[in-house]
Amino acid sequence: MRYTKITSHDVKKSNLFLFASALVFVLLWCMSFTNLLTPGLWQGFAVLWFCAALFYGTKFHMTEYVYTLSDDDGFVIVKQMGKKQTKVCHLDIDTVVGIYTAEEWKTNKKSRQIVAVYNYNAHALPDEYYVVIFELDSKKSAVMFEGTKEMYEAFLTLIHDLKESQ
């Protein structure tokens, strides 16, 4: 069994975000040449906007992820930025404790005891995402990813088979 999903971005939305961010930056910078408030305040807002837009654009408009679930290799997430590929997550199946859908994750928010949550979603507000809970050194952590329903079902099967074999 091998399931793979590659995320992709809408080029029109990315270009619209880039254009709007540059427009707001130029507007804020031009406001520093007016007599409204002090120039340093407008320049500070412009720099903050530039940094926030750069972070958001890099994280959610330029980064794509490849999610792969297989029997022999486990669960692997590879980050792609341009032509560079970096493996950012590798979970062995025997460390996986559970998996949640987005709705289950939100409803179980108060009862879970998780040390760290790693967000590997390619979009800021994805339509569908899943959360894998894994345990290392008796501490539970979570990985958020944009998978498919087939991956979710396969994870449930693997977790069930793992619990039965113990």
Coordinates of N, CA and C in Angstrom, one line a residue, residues 6-152:
I6 N 0.1 15.4 -3.3 CA 0.9 16.6 -3.6 C 0.0 17.8 -3.5
T7 N 0.4 18.8 -2.7 CA -0.4 20.0 -2.6 C 0.0 20.9 -3.7
S8 N -0.9 21.8 -4.1 CA -0.6 22.7 -5.2 C -1.4 24.0 -4.8
H9 N -0.9 25.1 -5.4 CA -1.5 26.4 -5.1 C -2.1 27.0 -6.3
D10 N -3.1 27.9 -6.1 CA -3.7 28.6 -7.2 C -2.8 29.8 -7.6
V11 N -2.3 29.8 -8.8 CA -1.4 30.9 -9.2 C -2.1 32.2 -9.2
K12 N -3.4 32.3 -9.6 CA -4.1 33.6 -9.6 C -4.2 34.1 -8.2
K13 N -4.5 33.3 -7.2 CA -4.6 33.8 -5.8 C -3.2 34.2 -5.3
S14 N -2.2 33.5 -5.6 CA -0.9 33.9 -5.2 C -0.4 35.2 -5.8
N15 N -0.7 35.4 -7.1 CA -0.4 36.7 -7.7 C -1.2 37.8 -7.2
L16 N -2.5 37.6 -6.9 CA -3.3 38.6 -6.3 C -2.8 39.0 -4.9
F17 N -2.4 38.0 -4.1 CA -1.8 38.3 -2.8 C -0.5 39.1 -2.9
L18 N 0.3 38.7 -3.9 CA 1.5 39.5 -4.1 C 1.3 40.9 -4.5
F19 N 0.3 41.1 -5.4 CA 0.0 42.5 -5.9 C -0.6 43.3 -4.7
A20 N -1.5 42.7 -4.0 CA -2.2 43.5 -2.9 C -1.2 43.8 -1.8
S21 N -0.3 42.9 -1.5 CA 0.7 43.1 -0.4 C 1.7 44.2 -0.9
A22 N 2.1 44.2 -2.1 CA 3.0 45.3 -2.6 C 2.3 46.6 -2.6
L23 N 1.0 46.6 -3.0 CA 0.2 47.9 -3.0 C 0.1 48.5 -1.6
V24 N -0.2 47.6 -0.6 CA -0.3 48.1 0.8 C 1.0 48.6 1.3
F25 N 2.1 47.9 0.9 CA 3.4 48.3 1.4 C 3.8 49.7 0.8
V26 N 3.5 49.9 -0.5 CA 3.8 51.2 -1.1 C 3.0 52.3 -0.5
L27 N 1.7 52.0 -0.3 CA 0.8 53.0 0.3 C 1.3 53.4 1.7
L28 N 1.7 52.4 2.5 CA 2.2 52.7 3.9 C 3.5 53.5 3.8
W29 N 4.3 53.2 2.9 CA 5.6 53.9 2.7 C 5.4 55.3 2.3
C30 N 4.4 55.5 1.3 CA 4.1 56.8 0.9 C 3.5 57.7 1.9
M31 N 2.8 57.1 2.9 CA 2.2 57.8 4.0 C 3.2 58.4 4.9
S32 N 4.4 57.9 4.8 CA 5.5 58.5 5.7 C 5.9 59.9 5.1
F33 N 5.6 60.2 3.9 CA 5.9 61.5 3.4 C 4.8 62.6 3.6
T34 N 3.8 62.2 4.3 CA 2.7 63.1 4.6 C 2.9 63.7 6.0
N35 N 2.0 64.6 6.3 CA 2.1 65.2 7.7 C 1.2 64.5 8.7
L36 N 0.6 63.5 8.3 CA -0.2 62.7 9.2 C 0.7 61.9 10.1
L37 N 0.6 62.1 11.4 CA 1.4 61.4 12.4 C 2.9 61.6 12.1
T38 N 3.7 60.7 12.6 CA 5.2 60.8 12.3 C 5.6 59.9 11.2
P39 N 6.6 60.3 10.4 CA 7.1 59.4 9.3 C 7.6 58.1 9.8
G40 N 8.2 58.0 11.0 CA 8.8 56.8 11.5 C 7.7 55.8 11.8
L41 N 6.5 56.2 12.2 CA 5.4 55.3 12.5 C 4.9 54.6 11.2
W42 N 4.8 55.4 10.1 CA 4.3 54.8 8.9 C 5.4 53.9 8.3
Q43 N 6.7 54.3 8.4 CA 7.7 53.4 7.9 C 7.8 52.1 8.8
G44 N 7.6 52.2 10.1 CA 7.5 51.0 10.9 C 6.4 50.1 10.5
F45 N 5.2 50.7 10.3 CA 4.1 49.9 9.8 C 4.4 49.2 8.4
A46 N 5.1 50.0 7.6 CA 5.4 49.4 6.2 C 6.4 48.2 6.4
V47 N 7.4 48.4 7.3 CA 8.4 47.3 7.5 C 7.7 46.1 8.1
L48 N 6.8 46.3 9.1 CA 6.0 45.2 9.7 C 5.2 44.5 8.7
W49 N 4.5 45.3 7.9 CA 3.6 44.7 6.8 C 4.5 43.8 5.8
F50 N 5.6 44.4 5.4 CA 6.5 43.7 4.5 C 7.0 42.3 5.1
C51 N 7.4 42.4 6.4 CA 7.8 41.1 7.0 C 6.7 40.1 7.2
A52 N 5.5 40.6 7.6 CA 4.4 39.6 7.7 C 3.9 39.1 6.4
A53 N 3.9 39.9 5.3 CA 3.5 39.4 4.0 C 4.6 38.5 3.5
L54 N 5.8 38.7 3.7 CA 6.9 37.9 3.3 C 6.8 36.5 3.9
F55 N 6.5 36.5 5.2 CA 6.4 35.2 5.9 C 5.2 34.4 5.4
Y56 N 4.0 35.1 5.4 CA 2.8 34.5 4.9 C 2.9 34.0 3.5
G57 N 3.5 34.8 2.6 CA 3.6 34.4 1.2 C 4.5 33.2 1.1
T58 N 5.6 33.2 1.8 CA 6.6 32.1 1.7 C 6.0 30.8 2.3
K59 N 5.3 30.9 3.4 CA 4.7 29.7 4.1 C 3.5 29.2 3.4
F60 N 2.6 30.0 2.9 CA 1.4 29.5 2.3 C 1.2 29.7 0.8
H61 N 2.1 30.4 0.1 CA 1.9 30.5 -1.3 C 3.0 30.0 -2.1
M62 N 4.2 29.8 -1.5 CA 5.3 29.2 -2.3 C 5.8 27.8 -1.8
T63 N 5.2 27.4 -0.7 CA 5.6 26.1 -0.2 C 4.6 25.0 -0.6
E64 N 5.0 23.9 -1.1 CA 4.2 22.8 -1.4 C 4.7 21.6 -0.6
Y65 N 3.8 20.7 -0.3 CA 4.2 19.5 0.5 C 3.8 18.2 -0.3
V66 N 4.6 17.2 -0.1 CA 4.3 15.8 -0.6 C 4.1 14.9 0.6
Y67 N 2.9 14.4 0.7 CA 2.6 13.5 1.9 C 2.6 12.1 1.3
T68 N 3.3 11.2 1.9 CA 3.4 9.8 1.5 C 3.2 8.9 2.7
L69 N 2.3 7.9 2.5 CA 2.1 6.9 3.6 C 2.3 5.6 2.9
S70 N 3.2 4.8 3.5 CA 3.4 3.4 2.9 C 3.7 2.5 4.1
D71 N 3.5 1.2 3.8 CA 3.8 0.2 4.8 C 5.2 0.1 5.2
D72 N 6.1 0.1 4.2 CA 7.5 -0.1 4.5 C 8.3 1.1 5.0
D73 N 7.9 2.3 4.5 CA 8.6 3.5 4.8 C 7.9 4.4 5.9
G74 N 6.7 4.1 6.2 CA 6.0 4.9 7.2 C 5.3 6.2 6.6
F75 N 5.2 7.2 7.4 CA 4.6 8.5 6.9 C 5.7 9.5 6.7
V76 N 5.8 10.0 5.5 CA 6.9 11.0 5.2 C 6.3 12.2 4.6
I77 N 6.8 13.4 5.0 CA 6.4 14.7 4.5 C 7.6 15.3 3.9
V78 N 7.5 15.7 2.6 CA 8.6 16.4 1.9 C 8.1 17.8 1.6
K79 N 8.9 18.8 1.9 CA 8.6 20.2 1.6 C 9.3 20.6 0.3
Q80 N 8.6 21.2 -0.6 CA 9.1 21.7 -1.8 C 9.0 23.2 -1.9
M81 N 10.1 23.9 -2.1 CA 10.1 25.3 -2.4 C 11.0 25.5 -3.7
G82 N 10.3 25.8 -4.8 CA 11.0 25.9 -6.0 C 11.5 24.5 -6.4
K83 N 12.8 24.3 -6.7 CA 13.3 23.0 -7.0 C 13.9 22.3 -5.9
K84 N 14.0 23.0 -4.7 CA 14.6 22.4 -3.5 C 13.5 21.5 -2.8
Q85 N 13.9 20.3 -2.4 CA 13.1 19.4 -1.7 C 13.8 19.0 -0.4
T86 N 13.0 19.1 0.7 CA 13.6 18.8 2.0 C 12.6 17.9 2.8
K87 N 13.1 16.8 3.3 CA 12.3 15.9 4.1 C 12.1 16.6 5.5
V88 N 10.9 16.9 5.9 CA 10.6 17.6 7.1 C 10.0 16.7 8.2
C89 N 9.5 15.6 7.8 CA 8.8 14.7 8.8 C 8.9 13.3 8.3
H90 N 9.3 12.4 9.3 CA 9.3 10.9 9.0 C 8.8 10.2 10.3
L91 N 7.7 9.6 10.2 CA 7.1 8.9 11.3 C 7.0 7.4 11.0
D92 N 7.6 6.6 11.9 CA 7.4 5.2 11.8 C 6.0 4.9 12.3
I93 N 5.4 3.9 11.7 CA 4.0 3.5 12.0 C 3.9 3.1 13.4
D94 N 4.9 2.5 14.0 CA 4.8 2.0 15.4 C 4.8 3.1 16.4
T95 N 5.1 4.3 16.0 CA 5.1 5.5 17.0 C 3.7 6.2 16.9
V96 N 2.9 5.9 15.9 CA 1.6 6.6 15.7 C 0.6 6.0 16.7
V97 N -0.1 7.0 17.4 CA -1.0 6.6 18.4 C -2.5 6.8 17.9
G98 N -2.7 7.8 17.2 CA -4.0 8.1 16.7 C -4.1 9.1 15.5
I99 N -5.2 9.2 14.9 CA -5.4 10.2 13.9 C -6.8 10.9 14.1
Y100 N -6.8 12.2 13.8 CA -8.1 12.9 14.0 C -8.4 13.6 12.7
T101 N -9.7 13.8 12.4 CA -10.1 14.7 11.3 C -10.1 16.1 11.9
A102 N -10.3 17.1 11.1 CA -10.3 18.5 11.6 C -11.4 18.7 12.6
E103 N -12.6 18.2 12.4 CA -13.7 18.3 13.4 C -13.3 17.7 14.7
E104 N -12.8 16.5 14.7 CA -12.4 15.7 15.9 C -11.3 16.5 16.6
W105 N -10.4 17.0 15.9 CA -9.3 17.8 16.5 C -9.8 19.0 17.2
K106 N -10.7 19.7 16.7 CA -11.3 20.9 17.3 C -12.1 20.5 18.5
T107 N -12.9 19.5 18.5 CA -13.7 19.1 19.6 C -12.9 18.5 20.8
N108 N -11.8 17.9 20.5 CA -11.0 17.3 21.6 C -9.9 18.2 22.1
K109 N -10.0 19.5 21.8 CA -9.0 20.4 22.1 C -8.6 20.5 23.6
K110 N -9.6 20.4 24.5 CA -9.4 20.6 25.9 C -8.9 19.3 26.6
S111 N -9.2 18.1 26.0 CA -8.9 16.9 26.7 C -7.5 16.3 26.3
R112 N -6.9 16.8 25.3 CA -5.7 16.2 24.8 C -4.5 16.8 25.6
Q113 N -3.5 16.0 25.7 CA -2.2 16.4 26.4 C -1.1 16.2 25.4
I114 N -0.8 17.3 24.6 CA 0.2 17.2 23.6 C 1.3 18.2 23.8
V115 N 2.5 17.8 23.6 CA 3.6 18.6 23.9 C 3.9 19.6 22.8
A116 N 3.8 19.1 21.5 CA 4.1 20.0 20.4 C 3.1 19.7 19.2
V117 N 2.8 20.7 18.4 CA 2.0 20.5 17.2 C 2.7 21.1 16.1
Y118 N 3.0 20.2 15.1 CA 3.8 20.6 13.9 C 2.8 20.8 12.7
N119 N 2.7 22.0 12.2 CA 1.8 22.3 11.1 C 2.5 22.2 9.8
Y120 N 2.1 21.2 9.0 CA 2.6 21.0 7.7 C 1.5 21.2 6.6
N121 N 0.6 22.1 6.9 CA -0.4 22.4 5.9 C 0.1 23.4 4.9
A122 N -0.2 23.2 3.7 CA 0.3 24.1 2.6 C -0.6 25.3 2.5
H123 N -1.8 25.3 3.0 CA -2.7 26.4 2.9 C -3.0 27.0 4.3
A124 N -3.3 28.2 4.4 CA -3.6 28.8 5.7 C -4.8 28.3 6.3
L125 N -5.9 28.1 5.5 CA -7.2 27.6 6.0 C -7.6 26.4 5.1
P126 N -7.0 25.3 5.2 CA -7.3 24.2 4.3 C -8.7 23.7 4.5
D127 N -9.3 23.2 3.4 CA -10.7 22.6 3.4 C -10.7 21.4 4.3
E128 N -9.7 20.5 4.1 CA -9.7 19.3 4.8 C -8.2 19.0 5.2
Y129 N -8.1 18.7 6.5 CA -6.8 18.3 7.0 C -7.0 17.3 8.1
Y130 N -5.9 16.6 8.4 CA -5.9 15.6 9.4 C -4.7 15.8 10.4
V131 N -4.8 15.2 11.6 CA -3.8 15.4 12.6 C -3.4 14.0 13.1
V132 N -2.1 13.7 12.9 CA -1.6 12.4 13.4 C -0.9 12.6 14.7
I133 N -1.3 11.8 15.7 CA -0.7 11.9 17.0 C 0.3 10.7 17.1
F134 N 1.5 11.1 17.5 CA 2.6 10.1 17.7 C 3.2 10.3 19.1
E135 N 3.9 9.2 19.5 CA 4.5 9.3 20.9 C 6.0 8.9 20.8
L136 N 6.8 9.8 21.3 CA 8.2 9.6 21.4 C 8.6 9.9 22.9
D137 N 9.4 9.0 23.5 CA 9.8 9.1 24.9 C 8.7 9.4 25.8
S138 N 7.6 8.7 25.6 CA 6.3 8.9 26.4 C 5.7 10.3 26.4
K139 N 6.0 11.0 25.4 CA 5.4 12.4 25.2 C 4.7 12.4 23.8
K140 N 3.5 12.9 23.9 CA 2.7 12.9 22.6 C 2.9 14.2 21.9
S141 N 3.0 14.1 20.6 CA 3.1 15.2 19.7 C 2.1 15.0 18.5
A142 N 1.9 16.1 17.8 CA 1.0 16.0 16.7 C 1.5 16.6 15.4
V143 N 1.1 16.1 14.3 CA 1.5 16.6 12.9 C 0.2 16.8 12.2
M144 N 0.0 18.1 11.7 CA -1.1 18.5 10.9 C -0.7 18.4 9.5
F145 N -1.6 17.8 8.6 CA -1.2 17.7 7.2 C -2.5 17.6 6.4
E146 N -2.4 18.0 5.1 CA -3.5 18.0 4.2 C -3.5 16.7 3.4
G147 N -4.2 15.7 4.0 CA -4.2 14.4 3.3 C -5.5 14.1 2.6
T148 N -5.7 12.9 2.3 CA -6.9 12.5 1.6 C -7.7 11.5 2.5
K149 N -8.9 11.3 2.1 CA -9.7 10.4 2.9 C -9.2 9.0 2.9
E150 N -8.5 8.6 1.8 CA -7.9 7.3 1.7 C -6.8 7.1 2.7
M151 N -6.0 8.2 2.8 CA -4.9 8.2 3.8 C -5.4 8.0 5.2
Y152 N -6.5 8.8 5.5 CA -7.1 8.7 6.8 C -7.5 7.3 7.1

